[in-house]
Structures are given as C-alpha cells and as structure tokens.
PDB file of C-alpha atoms and ligand atoms in Angstrom:
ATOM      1  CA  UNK A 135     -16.206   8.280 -14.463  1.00  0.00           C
ATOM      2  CA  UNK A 136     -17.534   6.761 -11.381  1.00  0.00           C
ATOM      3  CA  UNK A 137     -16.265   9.179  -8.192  1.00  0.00           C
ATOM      4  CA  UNK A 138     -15.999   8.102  -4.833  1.00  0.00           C
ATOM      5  CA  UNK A 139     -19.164   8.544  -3.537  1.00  0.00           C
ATOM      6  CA  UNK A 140     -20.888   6.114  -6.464  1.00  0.00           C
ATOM      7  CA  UNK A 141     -18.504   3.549  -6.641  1.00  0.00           C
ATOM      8  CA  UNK A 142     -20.405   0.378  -5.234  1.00  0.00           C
ATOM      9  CA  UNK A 143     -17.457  -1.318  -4.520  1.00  0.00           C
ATOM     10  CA  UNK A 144     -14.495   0.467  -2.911  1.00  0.00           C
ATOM     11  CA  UNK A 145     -11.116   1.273  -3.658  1.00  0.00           C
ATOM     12  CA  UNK A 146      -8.601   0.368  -0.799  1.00  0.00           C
ATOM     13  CA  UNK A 147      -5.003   1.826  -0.718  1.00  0.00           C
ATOM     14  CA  UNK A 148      -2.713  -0.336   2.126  1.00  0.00           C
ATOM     15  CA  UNK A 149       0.871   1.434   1.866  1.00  0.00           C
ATOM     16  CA  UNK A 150       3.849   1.043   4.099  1.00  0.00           C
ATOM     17  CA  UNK A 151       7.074   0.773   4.291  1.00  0.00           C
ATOM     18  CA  UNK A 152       8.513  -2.338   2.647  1.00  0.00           C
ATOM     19  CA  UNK A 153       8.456  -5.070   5.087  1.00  0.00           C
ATOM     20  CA  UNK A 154       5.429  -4.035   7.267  1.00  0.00           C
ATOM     21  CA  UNK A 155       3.510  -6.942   5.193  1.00  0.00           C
ATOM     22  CA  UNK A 156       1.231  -4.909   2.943  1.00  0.00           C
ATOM     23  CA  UNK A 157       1.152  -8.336   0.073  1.00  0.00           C
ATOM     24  CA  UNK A 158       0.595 -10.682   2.481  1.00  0.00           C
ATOM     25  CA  UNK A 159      -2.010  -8.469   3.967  1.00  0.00           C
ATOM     26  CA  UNK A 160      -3.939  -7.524   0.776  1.00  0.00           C
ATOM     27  CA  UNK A 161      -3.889 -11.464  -0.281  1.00  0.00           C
ATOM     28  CA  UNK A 162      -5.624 -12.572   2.643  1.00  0.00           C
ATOM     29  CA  UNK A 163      -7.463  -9.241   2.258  1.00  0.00           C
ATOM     30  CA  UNK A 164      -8.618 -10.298  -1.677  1.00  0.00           C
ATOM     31  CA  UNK A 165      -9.425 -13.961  -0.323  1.00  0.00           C
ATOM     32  CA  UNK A 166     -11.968 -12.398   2.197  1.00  0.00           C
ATOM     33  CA  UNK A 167     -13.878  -9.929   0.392  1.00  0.00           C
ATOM     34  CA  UNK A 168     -13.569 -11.025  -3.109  1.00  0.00           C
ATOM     35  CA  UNK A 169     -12.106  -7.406  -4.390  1.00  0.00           C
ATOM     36  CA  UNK A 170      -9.576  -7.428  -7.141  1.00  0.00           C
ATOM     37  CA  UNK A 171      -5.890  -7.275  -5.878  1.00  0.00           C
ATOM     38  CA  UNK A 172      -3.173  -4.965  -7.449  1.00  0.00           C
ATOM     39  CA  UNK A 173      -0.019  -5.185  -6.840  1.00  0.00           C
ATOM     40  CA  UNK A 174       1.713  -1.852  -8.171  1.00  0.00           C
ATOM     41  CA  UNK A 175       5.019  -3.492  -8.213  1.00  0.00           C
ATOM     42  CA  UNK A 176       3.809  -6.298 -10.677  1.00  0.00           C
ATOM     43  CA  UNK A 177       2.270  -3.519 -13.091  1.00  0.00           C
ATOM     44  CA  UNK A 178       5.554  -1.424 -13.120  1.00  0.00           C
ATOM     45  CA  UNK A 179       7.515  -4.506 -13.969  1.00  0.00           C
ATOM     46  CA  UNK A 180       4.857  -5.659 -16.599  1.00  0.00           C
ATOM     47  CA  UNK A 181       4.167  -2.756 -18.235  1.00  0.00           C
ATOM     48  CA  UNK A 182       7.346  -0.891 -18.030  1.00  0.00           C
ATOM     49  CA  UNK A 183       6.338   2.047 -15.884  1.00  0.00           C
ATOM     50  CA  UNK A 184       9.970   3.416 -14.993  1.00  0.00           C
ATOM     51  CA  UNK A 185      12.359   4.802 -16.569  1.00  0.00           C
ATOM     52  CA  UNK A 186      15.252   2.635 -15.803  1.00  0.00           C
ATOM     53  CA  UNK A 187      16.812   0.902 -12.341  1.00  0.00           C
ATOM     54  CA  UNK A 188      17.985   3.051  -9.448  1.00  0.00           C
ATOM     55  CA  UNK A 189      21.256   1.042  -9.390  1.00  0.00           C
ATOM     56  CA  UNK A 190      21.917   2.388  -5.334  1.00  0.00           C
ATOM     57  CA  UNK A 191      18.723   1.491  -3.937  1.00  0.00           C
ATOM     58  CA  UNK A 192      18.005  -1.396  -6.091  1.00  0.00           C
ATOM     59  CA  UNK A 193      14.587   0.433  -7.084  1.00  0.00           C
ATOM     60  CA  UNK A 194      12.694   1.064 -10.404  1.00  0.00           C
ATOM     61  CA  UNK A 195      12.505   4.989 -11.204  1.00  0.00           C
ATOM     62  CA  UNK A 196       9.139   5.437 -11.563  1.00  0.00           C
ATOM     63  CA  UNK A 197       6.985   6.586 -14.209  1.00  0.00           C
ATOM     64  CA  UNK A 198       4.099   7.653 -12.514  1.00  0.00           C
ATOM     65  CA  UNK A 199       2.170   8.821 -15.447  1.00  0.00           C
ATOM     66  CA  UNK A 200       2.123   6.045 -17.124  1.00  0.00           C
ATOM     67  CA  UNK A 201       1.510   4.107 -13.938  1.00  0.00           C
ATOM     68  CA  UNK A 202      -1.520   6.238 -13.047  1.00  0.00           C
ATOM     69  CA  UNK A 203      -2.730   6.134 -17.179  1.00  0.00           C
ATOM     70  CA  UNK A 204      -2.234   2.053 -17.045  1.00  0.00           C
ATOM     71  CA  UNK A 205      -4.325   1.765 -13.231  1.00  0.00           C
ATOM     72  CA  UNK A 206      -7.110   4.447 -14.478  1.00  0.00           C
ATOM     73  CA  UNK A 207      -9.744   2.051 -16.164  1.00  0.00           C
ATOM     74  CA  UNK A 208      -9.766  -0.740 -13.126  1.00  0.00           C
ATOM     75  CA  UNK A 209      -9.719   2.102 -10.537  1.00  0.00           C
ATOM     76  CA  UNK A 210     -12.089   3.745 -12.011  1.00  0.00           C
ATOM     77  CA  UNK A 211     -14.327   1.316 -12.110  1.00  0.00           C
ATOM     78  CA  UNK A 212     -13.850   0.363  -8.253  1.00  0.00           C
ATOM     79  CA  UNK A 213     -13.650  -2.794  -6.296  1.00  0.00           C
ATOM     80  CA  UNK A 214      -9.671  -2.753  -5.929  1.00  0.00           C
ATOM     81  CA  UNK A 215      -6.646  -3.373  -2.950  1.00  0.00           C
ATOM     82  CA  UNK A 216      -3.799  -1.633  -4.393  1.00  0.00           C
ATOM     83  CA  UNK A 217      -0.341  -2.977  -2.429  1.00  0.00           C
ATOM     84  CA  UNK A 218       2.299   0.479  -3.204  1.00  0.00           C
ATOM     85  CA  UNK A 219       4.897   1.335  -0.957  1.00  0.00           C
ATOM     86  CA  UNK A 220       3.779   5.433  -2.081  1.00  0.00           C
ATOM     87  CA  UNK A 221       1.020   7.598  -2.825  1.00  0.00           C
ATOM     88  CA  UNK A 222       1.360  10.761  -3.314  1.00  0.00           C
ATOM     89  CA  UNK A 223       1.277  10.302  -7.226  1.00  0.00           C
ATOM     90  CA  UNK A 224      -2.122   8.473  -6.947  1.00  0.00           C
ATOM     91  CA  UNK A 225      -5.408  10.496  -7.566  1.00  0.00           C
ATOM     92  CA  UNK A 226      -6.904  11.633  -4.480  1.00  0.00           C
ATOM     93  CA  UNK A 227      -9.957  10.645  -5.714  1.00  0.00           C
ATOM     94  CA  UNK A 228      -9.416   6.571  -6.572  1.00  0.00           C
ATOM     95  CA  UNK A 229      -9.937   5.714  -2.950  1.00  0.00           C
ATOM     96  CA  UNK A 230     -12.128   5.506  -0.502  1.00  0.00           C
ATOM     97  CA  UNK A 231      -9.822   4.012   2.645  1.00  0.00           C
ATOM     98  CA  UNK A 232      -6.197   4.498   3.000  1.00  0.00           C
ATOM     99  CA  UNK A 233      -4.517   1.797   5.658  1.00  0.00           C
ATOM    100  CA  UNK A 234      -0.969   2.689   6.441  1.00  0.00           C
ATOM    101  CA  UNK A 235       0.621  -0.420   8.313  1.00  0.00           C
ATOM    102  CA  UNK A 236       3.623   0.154  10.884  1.00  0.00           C
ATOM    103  CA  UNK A 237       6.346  -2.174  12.174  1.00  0.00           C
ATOM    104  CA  UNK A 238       8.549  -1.933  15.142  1.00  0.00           C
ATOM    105  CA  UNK A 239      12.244  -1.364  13.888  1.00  0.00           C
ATOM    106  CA  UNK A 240      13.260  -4.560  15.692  1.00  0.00           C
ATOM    107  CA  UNK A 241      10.517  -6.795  14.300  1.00  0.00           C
ATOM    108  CA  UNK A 242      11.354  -4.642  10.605  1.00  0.00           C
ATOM    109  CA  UNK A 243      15.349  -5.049  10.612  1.00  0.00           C
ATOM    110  CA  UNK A 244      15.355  -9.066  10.632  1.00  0.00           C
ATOM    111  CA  UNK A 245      11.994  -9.195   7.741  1.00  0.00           C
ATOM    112  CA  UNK A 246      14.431  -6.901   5.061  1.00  0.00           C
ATOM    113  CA  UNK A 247      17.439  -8.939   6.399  1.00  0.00           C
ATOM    114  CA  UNK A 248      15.745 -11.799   5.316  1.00  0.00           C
ATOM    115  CA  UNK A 249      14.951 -10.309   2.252  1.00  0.00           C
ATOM    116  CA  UNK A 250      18.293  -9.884   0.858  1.00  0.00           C
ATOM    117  CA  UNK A 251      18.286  -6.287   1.083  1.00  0.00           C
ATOM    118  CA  UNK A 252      21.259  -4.478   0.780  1.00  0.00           C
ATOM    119  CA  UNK A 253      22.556  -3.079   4.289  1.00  0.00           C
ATOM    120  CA  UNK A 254      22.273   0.779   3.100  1.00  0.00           C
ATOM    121  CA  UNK A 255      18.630  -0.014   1.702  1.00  0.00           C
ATOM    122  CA  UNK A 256      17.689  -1.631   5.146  1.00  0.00           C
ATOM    123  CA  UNK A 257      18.901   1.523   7.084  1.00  0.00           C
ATOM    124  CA  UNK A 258      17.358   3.834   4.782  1.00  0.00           C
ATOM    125  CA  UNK A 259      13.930   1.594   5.364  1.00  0.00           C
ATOM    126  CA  UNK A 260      14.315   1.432   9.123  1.00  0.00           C
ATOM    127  CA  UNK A 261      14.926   5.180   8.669  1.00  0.00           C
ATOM    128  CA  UNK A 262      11.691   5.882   6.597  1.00  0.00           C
ATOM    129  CA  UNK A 263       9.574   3.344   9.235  1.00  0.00           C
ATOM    130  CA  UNK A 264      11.084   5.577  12.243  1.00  0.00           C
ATOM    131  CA  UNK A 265      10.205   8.908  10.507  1.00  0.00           C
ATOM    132  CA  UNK A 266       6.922   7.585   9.614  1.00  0.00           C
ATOM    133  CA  UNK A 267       7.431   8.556   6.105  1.00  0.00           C
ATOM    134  CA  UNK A 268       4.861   6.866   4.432  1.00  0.00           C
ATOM    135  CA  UNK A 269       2.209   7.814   7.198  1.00  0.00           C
ATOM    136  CA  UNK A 270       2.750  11.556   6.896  1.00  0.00           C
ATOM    137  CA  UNK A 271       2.940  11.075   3.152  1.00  0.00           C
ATOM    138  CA  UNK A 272      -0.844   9.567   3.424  1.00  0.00           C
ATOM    139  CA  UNK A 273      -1.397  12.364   4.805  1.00  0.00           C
ATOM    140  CA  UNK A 274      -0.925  15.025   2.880  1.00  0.00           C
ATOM    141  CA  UNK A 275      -2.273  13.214  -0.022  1.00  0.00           C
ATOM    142  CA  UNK A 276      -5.436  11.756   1.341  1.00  0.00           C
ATOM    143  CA  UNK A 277      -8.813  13.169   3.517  1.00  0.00           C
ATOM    144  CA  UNK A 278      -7.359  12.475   6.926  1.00  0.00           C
ATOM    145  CA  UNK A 279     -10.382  10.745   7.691  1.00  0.00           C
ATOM    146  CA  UNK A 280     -10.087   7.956   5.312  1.00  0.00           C
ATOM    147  CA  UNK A 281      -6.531   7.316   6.529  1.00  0.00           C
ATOM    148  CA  UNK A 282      -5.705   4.895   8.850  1.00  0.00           C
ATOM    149  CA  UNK A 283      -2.742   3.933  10.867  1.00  0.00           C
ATOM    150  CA  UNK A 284      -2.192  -0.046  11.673  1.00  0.00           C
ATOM    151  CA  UNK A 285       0.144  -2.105  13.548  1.00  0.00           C
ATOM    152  CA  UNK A 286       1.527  -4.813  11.828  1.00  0.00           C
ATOM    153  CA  UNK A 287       4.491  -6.686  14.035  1.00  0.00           C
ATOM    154  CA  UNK A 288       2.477  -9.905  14.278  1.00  0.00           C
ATOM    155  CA  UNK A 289       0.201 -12.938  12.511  1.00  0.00           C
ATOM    156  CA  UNK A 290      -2.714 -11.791  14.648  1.00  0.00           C
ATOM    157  CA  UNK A 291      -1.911  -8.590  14.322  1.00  0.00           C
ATOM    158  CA  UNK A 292      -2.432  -9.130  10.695  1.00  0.00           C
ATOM    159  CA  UNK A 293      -5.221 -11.167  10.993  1.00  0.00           C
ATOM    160  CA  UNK A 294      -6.750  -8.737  13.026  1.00  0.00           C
ATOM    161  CA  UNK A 295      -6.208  -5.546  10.473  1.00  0.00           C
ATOM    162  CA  UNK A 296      -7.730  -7.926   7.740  1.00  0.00           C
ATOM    163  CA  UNK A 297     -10.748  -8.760   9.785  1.00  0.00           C
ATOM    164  CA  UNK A 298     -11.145  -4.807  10.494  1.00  0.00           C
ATOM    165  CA  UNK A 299     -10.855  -3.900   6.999  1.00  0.00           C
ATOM    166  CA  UNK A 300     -13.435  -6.661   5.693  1.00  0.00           C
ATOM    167  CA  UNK A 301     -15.939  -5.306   8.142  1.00  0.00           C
ATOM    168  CA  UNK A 302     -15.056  -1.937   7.094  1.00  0.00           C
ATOM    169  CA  UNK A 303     -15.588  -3.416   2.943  1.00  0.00           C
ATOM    170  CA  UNK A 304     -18.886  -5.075   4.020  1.00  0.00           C
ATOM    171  CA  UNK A 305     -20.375  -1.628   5.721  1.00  0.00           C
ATOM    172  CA  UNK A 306     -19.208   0.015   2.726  1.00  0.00           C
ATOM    173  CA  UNK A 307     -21.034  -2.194   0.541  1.00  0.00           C
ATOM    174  CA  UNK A 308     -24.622  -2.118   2.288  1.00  0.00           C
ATOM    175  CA  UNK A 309     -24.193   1.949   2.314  1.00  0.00           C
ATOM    176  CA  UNK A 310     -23.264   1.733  -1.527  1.00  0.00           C
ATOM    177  CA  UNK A 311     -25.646  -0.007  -3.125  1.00  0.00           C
TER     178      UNK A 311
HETATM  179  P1  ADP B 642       5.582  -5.768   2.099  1.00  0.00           P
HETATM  180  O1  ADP B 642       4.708  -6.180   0.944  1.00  0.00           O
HETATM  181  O2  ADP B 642       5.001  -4.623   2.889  1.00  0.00           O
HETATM  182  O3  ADP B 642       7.003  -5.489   1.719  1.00  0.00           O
HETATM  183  P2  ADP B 642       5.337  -8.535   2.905  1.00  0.00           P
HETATM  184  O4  ADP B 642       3.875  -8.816   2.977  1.00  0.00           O
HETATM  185  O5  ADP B 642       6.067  -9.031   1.713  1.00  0.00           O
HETATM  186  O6  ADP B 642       5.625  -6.980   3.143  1.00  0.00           O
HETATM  187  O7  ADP B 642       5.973  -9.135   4.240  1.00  0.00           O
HETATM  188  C1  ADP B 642       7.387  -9.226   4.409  1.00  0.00           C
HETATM  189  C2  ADP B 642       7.698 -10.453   5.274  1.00  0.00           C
HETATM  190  O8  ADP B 642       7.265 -10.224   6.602  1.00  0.00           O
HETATM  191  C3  ADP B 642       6.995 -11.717   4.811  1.00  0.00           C
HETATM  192  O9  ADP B 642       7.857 -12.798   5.043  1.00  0.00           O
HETATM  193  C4  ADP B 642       5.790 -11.802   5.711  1.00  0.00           C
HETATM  194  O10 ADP B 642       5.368 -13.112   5.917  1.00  0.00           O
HETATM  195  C5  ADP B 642       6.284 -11.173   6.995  1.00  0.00           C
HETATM  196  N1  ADP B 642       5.215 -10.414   7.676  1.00  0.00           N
HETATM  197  C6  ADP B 642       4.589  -9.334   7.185  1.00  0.00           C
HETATM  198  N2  ADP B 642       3.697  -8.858   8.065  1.00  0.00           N
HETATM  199  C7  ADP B 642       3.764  -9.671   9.140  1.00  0.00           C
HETATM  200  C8  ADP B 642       3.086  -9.686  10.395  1.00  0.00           C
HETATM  201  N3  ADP B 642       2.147  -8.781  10.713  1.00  0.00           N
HETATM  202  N4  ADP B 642       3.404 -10.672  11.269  1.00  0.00           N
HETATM  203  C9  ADP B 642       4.346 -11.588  10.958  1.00  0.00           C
HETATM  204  N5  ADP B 642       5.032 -11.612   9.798  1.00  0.00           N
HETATM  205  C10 ADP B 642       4.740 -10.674   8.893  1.00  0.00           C
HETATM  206 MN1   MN B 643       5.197  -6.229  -1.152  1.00  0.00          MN
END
C-alpha cells in the first residue's frame, strides 16, 4: 500500500462547509492538473454508503466504513481531489494536503438560500461556518502542517486558491518522482 511519502501523485482533501464552493473548486482544480476528482457525495449516493436519510437536516446518515472500504483502492493508489464536507472518518494517512475553504456569513447565507435549503439547515450551516467547525475538525484529524485555511467569498478568490494549489500539485510532483 503506497503511504504518503511514495505516492507520486498526491492526494488532496478540500472540505468546507457546504456553500464555501469546494465542487466548483475541485472541477476547475481536476481541469488544471489532470488528478482524478471525487466527489464523496456522488459515491454515498451510488454506492449506498448511509444508512438511511436524516429526515431534519435533509442529510444521508453516513456509513463511513463502507465509505472509507469503497474510496480505499483509488486513494490508495494516489492522484485524487476528494470534495467532503467532513473528515474526521478519513485515514490520516490518504492525504498529503488538506485545504479548508471559508466564506463570510453574508456572502454564505444568500449561496444556501439559493440552494433551496431549508431555513433551520441554513442557520445550522452559517452556525458551523462561524464556529469554524470544519477547520478545527481538520485539525484534529490531520498534521497541522498539511492543513490549510482558504478564503473563498469570490471568483478570483477561487481562481486564486486553484492556481495556489496547482503550484502546490506541480512542486509535489517534481519532489515525488
Ligand atoms: P460546495 O460544494 O462547497 O457546497 P459549491 O461549489 O457547490 O459549494 O458552490 C455553491 C455555490 O456558490 C455555487 O453556485 C458556486 O458557483 C458559488 N460559489 C462557490 N464558491 C464561490 C466563490 N469563491 N465565488 C463566487 N461564487 C462561488
Ligand atoms: Mn458540493
């Protein structure tokens, strides 16, 4: 099993909360570097990793060992963006850069609005974005070293965070070869 140190192509977590625009981030991510996008969503539909619909929050109950069990054989072998609004469940060891992306609550509110979400699942969002839930989660799963914190309220904001990232891909690659 390849480990982080021989993988010659990375493995790149971007989290957040919902809204802060980690898919269109890791699309225009996958278009730049070539890796392999996964969106963890997509695979828990697919493949059934839950355990049944959170009826309040309009969320899938994850199964997370059968999530991690279905991810292990493309992780393992490297070269992945995974797009997962957690990770705590994930092996430490899959990846090599974890990229947290933050929104300001007023640029967040109107994005879920426009989503559809329910008002309680907006608050509870705006809540989680405020208490930077998802940040300190990254970090107490992950090396704080390979975590990073990125702000996401813009397009060139955006574009910017993928440009820093492909660099980031590209030194990774000529130190991994
Ligand atoms: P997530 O996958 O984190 O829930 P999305 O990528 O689906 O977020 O983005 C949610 C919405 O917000 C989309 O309509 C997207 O175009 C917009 N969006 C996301 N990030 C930005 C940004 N940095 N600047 C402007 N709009 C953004
Ligand atoms: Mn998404």
């Amino acid at each position: 099993m390849a480990t982080a140190s021989d993988r010659k192509l990375p493995n790149i977590l971007i989290t957040g909360t919902p809204g802060t625009g980690k898919t269109t981030t890791c699309e225009l991510l996958a278009i730049a570097t070539g890796l392999n996008n996964i969106n963890v969503g997509t695979i828990v539909k697919e493949k059934e990793c839950h355990e049944g619909i959170d009826e309040k929050f309009d969320a899938f109950i994850l199964d997370e060992d059968k999530l991690v069990d279905e991810m292990e054989d493309m992780m393992s072998a490297g070269g992945n963006i995974v797009d997962f609004h957690s990770c705590d469940f994930f092996p430490e060891r899959w990846f090599d850069l974890v990229v947290v992306l933050r929104t300001y609550n007023e640029i967040l509110y109107p994005r879920l609005e426009k989503r559809g979400y329910k008002q309680h699942k907006i608050e509870e969002n705006i809540e989680a974005e405020i208490m930077q839930v998802v940040l300190e989660e990254a970090r107490e799963s992950y090396k704080p070293e390979i975590v990073i914190e990125l702000m996401s309220n813009t397009v060139e904001e955006m574009e910017d965070n993928v440009n820093k990232i492909e660099e980031w891909v590209e030194n990774y690659k000529a130190t991994h070869q």
